[in-house]
Short mmCIF file of C-alpha atoms in Angstrom, two decimals:
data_model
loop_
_atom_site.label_atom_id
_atom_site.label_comp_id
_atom_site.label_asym_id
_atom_site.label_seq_id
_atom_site.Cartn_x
_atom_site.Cartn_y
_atom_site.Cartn_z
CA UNK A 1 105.49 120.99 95.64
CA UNK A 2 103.86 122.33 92.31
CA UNK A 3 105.89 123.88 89.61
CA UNK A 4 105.62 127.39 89.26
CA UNK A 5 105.11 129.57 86.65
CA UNK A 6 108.81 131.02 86.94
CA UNK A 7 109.63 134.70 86.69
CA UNK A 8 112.74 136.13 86.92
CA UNK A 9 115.57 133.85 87.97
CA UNK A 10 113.19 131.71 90.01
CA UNK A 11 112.24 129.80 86.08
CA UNK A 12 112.07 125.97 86.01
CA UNK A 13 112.21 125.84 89.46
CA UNK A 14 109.50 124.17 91.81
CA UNK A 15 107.47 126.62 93.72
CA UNK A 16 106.06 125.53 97.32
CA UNK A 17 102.00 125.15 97.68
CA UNK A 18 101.58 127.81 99.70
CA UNK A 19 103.57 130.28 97.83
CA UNK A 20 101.85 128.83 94.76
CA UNK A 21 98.24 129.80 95.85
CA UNK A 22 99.59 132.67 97.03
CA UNK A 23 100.71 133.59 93.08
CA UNK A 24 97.72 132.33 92.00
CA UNK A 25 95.60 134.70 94.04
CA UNK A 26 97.77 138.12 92.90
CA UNK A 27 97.53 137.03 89.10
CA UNK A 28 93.75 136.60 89.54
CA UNK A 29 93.77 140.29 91.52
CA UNK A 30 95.85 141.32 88.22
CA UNK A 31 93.48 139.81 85.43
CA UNK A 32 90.97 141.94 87.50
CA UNK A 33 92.41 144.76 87.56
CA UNK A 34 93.78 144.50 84.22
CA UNK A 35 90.03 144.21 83.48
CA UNK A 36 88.97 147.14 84.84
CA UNK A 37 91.58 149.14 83.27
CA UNK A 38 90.43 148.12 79.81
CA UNK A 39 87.25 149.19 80.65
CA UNK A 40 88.55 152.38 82.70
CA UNK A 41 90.28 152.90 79.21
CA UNK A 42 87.20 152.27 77.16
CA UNK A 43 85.42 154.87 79.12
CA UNK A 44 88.11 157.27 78.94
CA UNK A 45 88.08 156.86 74.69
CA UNK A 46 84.35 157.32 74.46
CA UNK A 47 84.98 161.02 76.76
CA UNK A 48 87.65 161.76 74.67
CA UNK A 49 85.56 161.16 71.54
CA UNK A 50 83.02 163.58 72.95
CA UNK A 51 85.07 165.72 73.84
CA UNK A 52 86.72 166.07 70.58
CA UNK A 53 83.10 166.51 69.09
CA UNK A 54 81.88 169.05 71.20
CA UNK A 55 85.28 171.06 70.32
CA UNK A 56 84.69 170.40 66.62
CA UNK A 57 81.30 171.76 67.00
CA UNK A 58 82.08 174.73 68.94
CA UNK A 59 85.20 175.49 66.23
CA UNK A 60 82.92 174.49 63.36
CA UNK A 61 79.51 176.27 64.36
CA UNK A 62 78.32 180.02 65.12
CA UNK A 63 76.68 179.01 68.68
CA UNK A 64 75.94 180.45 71.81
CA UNK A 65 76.60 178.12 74.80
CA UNK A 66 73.09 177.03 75.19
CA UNK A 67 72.51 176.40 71.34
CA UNK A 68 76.01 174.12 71.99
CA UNK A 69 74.63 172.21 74.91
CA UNK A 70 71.74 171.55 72.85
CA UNK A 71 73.44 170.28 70.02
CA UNK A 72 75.70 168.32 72.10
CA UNK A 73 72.76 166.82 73.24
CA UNK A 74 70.66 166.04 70.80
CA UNK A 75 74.02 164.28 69.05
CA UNK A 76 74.77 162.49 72.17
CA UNK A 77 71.54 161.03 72.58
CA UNK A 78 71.86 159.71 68.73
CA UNK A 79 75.00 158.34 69.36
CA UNK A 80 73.59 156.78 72.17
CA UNK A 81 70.31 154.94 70.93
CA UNK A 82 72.76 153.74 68.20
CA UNK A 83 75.77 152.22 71.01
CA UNK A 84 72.41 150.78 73.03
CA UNK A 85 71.49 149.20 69.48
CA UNK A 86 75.12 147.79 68.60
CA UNK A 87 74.88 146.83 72.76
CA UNK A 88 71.49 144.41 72.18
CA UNK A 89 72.77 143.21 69.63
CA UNK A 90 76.19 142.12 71.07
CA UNK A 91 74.23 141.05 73.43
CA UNK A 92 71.77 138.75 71.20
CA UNK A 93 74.88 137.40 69.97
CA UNK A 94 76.10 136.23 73.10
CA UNK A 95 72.89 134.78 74.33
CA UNK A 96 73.11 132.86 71.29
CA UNK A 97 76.20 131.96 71.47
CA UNK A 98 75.75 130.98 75.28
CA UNK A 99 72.66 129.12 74.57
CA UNK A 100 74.67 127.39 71.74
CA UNK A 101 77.25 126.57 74.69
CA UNK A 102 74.54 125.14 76.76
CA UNK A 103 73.28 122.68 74.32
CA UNK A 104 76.94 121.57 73.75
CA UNK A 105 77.68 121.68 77.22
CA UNK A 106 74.85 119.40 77.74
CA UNK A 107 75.41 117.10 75.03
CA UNK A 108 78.74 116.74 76.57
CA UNK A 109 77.77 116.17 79.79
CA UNK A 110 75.52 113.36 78.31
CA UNK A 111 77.64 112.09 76.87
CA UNK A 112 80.33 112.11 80.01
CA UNK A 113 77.45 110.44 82.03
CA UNK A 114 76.93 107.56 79.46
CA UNK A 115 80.23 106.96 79.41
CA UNK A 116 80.33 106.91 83.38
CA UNK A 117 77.09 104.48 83.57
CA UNK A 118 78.83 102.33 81.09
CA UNK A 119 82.25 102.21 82.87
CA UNK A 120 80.04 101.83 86.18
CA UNK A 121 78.18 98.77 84.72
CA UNK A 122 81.51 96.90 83.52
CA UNK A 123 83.56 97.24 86.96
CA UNK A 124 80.59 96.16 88.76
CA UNK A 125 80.51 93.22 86.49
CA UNK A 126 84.42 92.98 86.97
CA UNK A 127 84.02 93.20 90.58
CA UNK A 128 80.90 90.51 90.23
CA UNK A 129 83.07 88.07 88.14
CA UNK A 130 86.33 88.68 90.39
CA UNK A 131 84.50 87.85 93.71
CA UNK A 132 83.21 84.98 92.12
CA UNK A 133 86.40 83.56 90.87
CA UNK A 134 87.68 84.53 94.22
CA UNK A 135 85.10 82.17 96.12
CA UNK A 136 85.47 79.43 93.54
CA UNK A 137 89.17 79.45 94.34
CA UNK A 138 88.33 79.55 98.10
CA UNK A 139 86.30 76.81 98.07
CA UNK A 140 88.60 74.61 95.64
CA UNK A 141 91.25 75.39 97.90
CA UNK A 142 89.20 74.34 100.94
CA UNK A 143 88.14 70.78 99.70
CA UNK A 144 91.66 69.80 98.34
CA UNK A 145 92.83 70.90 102.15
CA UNK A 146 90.20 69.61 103.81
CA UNK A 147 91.75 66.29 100.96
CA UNK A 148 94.74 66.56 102.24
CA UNK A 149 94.05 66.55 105.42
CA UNK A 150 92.02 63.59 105.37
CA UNK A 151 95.09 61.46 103.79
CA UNK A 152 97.41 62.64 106.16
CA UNK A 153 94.94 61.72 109.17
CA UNK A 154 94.95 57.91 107.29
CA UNK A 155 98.38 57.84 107.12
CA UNK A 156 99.22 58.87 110.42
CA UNK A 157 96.53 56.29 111.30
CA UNK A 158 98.03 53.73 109.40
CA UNK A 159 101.61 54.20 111.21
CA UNK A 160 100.23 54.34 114.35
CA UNK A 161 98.70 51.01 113.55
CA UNK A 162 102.00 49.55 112.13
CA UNK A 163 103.96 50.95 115.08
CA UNK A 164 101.14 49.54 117.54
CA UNK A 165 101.51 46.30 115.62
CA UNK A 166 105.49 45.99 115.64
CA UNK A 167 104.90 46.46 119.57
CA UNK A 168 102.67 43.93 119.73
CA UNK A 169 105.31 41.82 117.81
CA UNK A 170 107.80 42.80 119.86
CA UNK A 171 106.05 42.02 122.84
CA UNK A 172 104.90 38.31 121.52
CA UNK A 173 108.86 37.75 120.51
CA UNK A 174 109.91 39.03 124.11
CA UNK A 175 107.37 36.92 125.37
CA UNK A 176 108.39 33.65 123.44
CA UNK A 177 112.22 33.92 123.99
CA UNK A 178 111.21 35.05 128.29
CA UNK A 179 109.00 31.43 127.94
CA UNK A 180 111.98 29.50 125.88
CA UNK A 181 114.20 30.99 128.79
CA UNK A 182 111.91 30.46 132.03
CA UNK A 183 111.51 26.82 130.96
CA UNK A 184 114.00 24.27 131.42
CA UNK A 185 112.42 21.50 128.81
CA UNK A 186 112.92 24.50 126.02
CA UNK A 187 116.10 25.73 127.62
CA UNK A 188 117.41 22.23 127.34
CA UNK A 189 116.28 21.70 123.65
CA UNK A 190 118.49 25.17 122.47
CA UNK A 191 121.15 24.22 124.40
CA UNK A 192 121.04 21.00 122.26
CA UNK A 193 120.66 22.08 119.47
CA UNK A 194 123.58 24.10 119.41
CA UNK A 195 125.94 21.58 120.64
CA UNK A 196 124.71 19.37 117.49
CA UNK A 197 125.76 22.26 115.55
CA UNK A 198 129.08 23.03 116.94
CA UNK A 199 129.47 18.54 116.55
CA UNK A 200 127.94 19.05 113.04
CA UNK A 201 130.54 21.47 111.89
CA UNK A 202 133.36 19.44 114.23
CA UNK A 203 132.83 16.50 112.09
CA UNK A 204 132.87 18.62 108.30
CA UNK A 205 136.00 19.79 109.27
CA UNK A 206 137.08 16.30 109.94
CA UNK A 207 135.84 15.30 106.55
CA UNK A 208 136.97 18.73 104.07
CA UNK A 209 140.54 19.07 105.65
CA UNK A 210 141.01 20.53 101.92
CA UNK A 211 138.25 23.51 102.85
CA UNK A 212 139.81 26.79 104.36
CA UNK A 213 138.93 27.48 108.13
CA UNK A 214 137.14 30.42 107.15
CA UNK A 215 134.69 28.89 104.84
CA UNK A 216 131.23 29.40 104.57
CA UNK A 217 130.55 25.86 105.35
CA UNK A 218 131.84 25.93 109.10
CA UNK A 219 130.13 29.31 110.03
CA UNK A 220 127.60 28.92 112.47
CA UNK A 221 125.48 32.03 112.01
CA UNK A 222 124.29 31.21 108.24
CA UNK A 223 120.78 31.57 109.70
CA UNK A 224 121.35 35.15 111.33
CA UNK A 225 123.32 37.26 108.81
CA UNK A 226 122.11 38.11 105.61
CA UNK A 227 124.92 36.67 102.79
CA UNK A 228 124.19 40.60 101.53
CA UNK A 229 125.52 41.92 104.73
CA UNK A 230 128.43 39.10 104.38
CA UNK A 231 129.63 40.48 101.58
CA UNK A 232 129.53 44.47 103.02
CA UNK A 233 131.53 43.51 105.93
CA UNK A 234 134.23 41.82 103.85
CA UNK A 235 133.73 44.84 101.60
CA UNK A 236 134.48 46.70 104.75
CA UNK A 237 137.04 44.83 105.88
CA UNK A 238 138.92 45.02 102.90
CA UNK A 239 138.88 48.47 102.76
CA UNK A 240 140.28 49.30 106.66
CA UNK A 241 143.43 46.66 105.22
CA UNK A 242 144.06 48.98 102.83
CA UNK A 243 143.95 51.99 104.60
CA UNK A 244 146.07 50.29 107.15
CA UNK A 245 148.62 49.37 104.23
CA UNK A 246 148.60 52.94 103.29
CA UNK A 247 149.09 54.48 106.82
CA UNK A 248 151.96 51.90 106.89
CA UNK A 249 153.31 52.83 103.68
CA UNK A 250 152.96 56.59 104.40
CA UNK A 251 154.67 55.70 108.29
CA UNK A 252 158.03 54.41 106.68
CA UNK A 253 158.42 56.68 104.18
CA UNK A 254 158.49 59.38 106.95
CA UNK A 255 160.28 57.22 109.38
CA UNK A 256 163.15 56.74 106.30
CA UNK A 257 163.50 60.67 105.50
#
């Protein structure tokens, strides 16, 4: 859509292309004709003109038609070395003026194409610097990948060897408590050593009556739990009591209304 030139009520309004260059083509036709009508109307003042002399002879002077015709003539042929002199020299003024153009024209144009070489020259070097920013990035990128990849190849590397490890630990343990269990002189010896345990904490009892059952001193797992974990399971335990209490508490209350 182009905006047209608006005429009548169609003003302000946007005018399609094709109607547009259709517009454009009859105002063209018009300048033309317009143009030839001035110069229709040129011609027609210049007739006039010599008409109007040829009447002011005849009116003015004692002639016979030829005599007239003569006159006419000779006049008209004046008048017209003097409009071919005025012409040339119009016409010396616009060569002038054109070659005047010209120079300007070309100076401009010059000056248009320097500017155009120069504006060349810099996005070429824009475009230079930019791909070579671009390829500097690239290849920064590309080593700190190539970086990270390598670290996260040695750390996979290094769980695979601490998992392959553990398995291998796990395997040796299996393997010592399978031999502690297959033989009977080892068998025997755990066996023993528990019962010298359970006699060990038999005879403590027997000597700190004053000591609570639940002590720390009659446990026989000091060497399996962690006294961290000891203290989370009481933690625990204390905190199902009181939930307990509180289910308890919140049970009568309801029971009572």
């Amino acid at each position: 859509m182009n905006g047209g030139m608006g005429m009548g009520g169609m003003a302000g309004y946007p005018t399609p292309a094709g109607h547009q260059s259709d517009l454009n083509f009859i105002m063209s036709m018009v300048e033309d004709l317009s143009a030839v009508l001035r110069q229709n109307q040129q011609l027609s003042a210049s007739v006039v003109e010599k008409v109007g002399r040829v009447r002011e002879k005849a009116a003015t002077m004692d002639l016979s038609n030829d005599q007239l015709v003569a006159a006419i003539d000779l006049t008209l042929a004046i008048a017209d070395t003097k409009n071919v002199e005025k012409e040339n020299s119009e016409l010396r003024k616009a060569l002038e003026k054109a070659e005047y153009d010209k120079k300007e024209n070309w100076k401009l144009a010059c000056h248009g194409a320097n500017i155009l070489a120069d504006v060349t020259e810099k996005m070429h070097k824009f475009r230079e610097q930019t791909d070579a920013d671009i390829l500097t990035w690239h290849k920064n990128y590309r080593q700190q990948l190539a970086a990270e990849r390598e670290e996260n190849l040695d750390l996979r590397n290094q769980i695979n060897d601490m998992k392959a490890a553990a398995a291998r630990a796990n395997g040796h343990l299996r393997d010592m408590r399978r031999f502690i269990t297959d033989h009977d002189v080892w068998h025997e010896l755990r066996v023993e050593n528990i019962a010298l345990r359970q006699e060990k904490r038999f005879w403590k009892r027997m000597a700190m009556p004053h000591l609570p059952d639940d002590d720390s001193e009659f446990s026989d797992d000091d060497d399996l739990i962690d006294p961290e974990e000891k203290k989370r399971q009481a933690a625990l335990a204390a905190e199902k009591e009181r939930k307990d209490k509180e289910d308890a508490e919140g049970g009568g209350e309801g029971t009572s209304a």
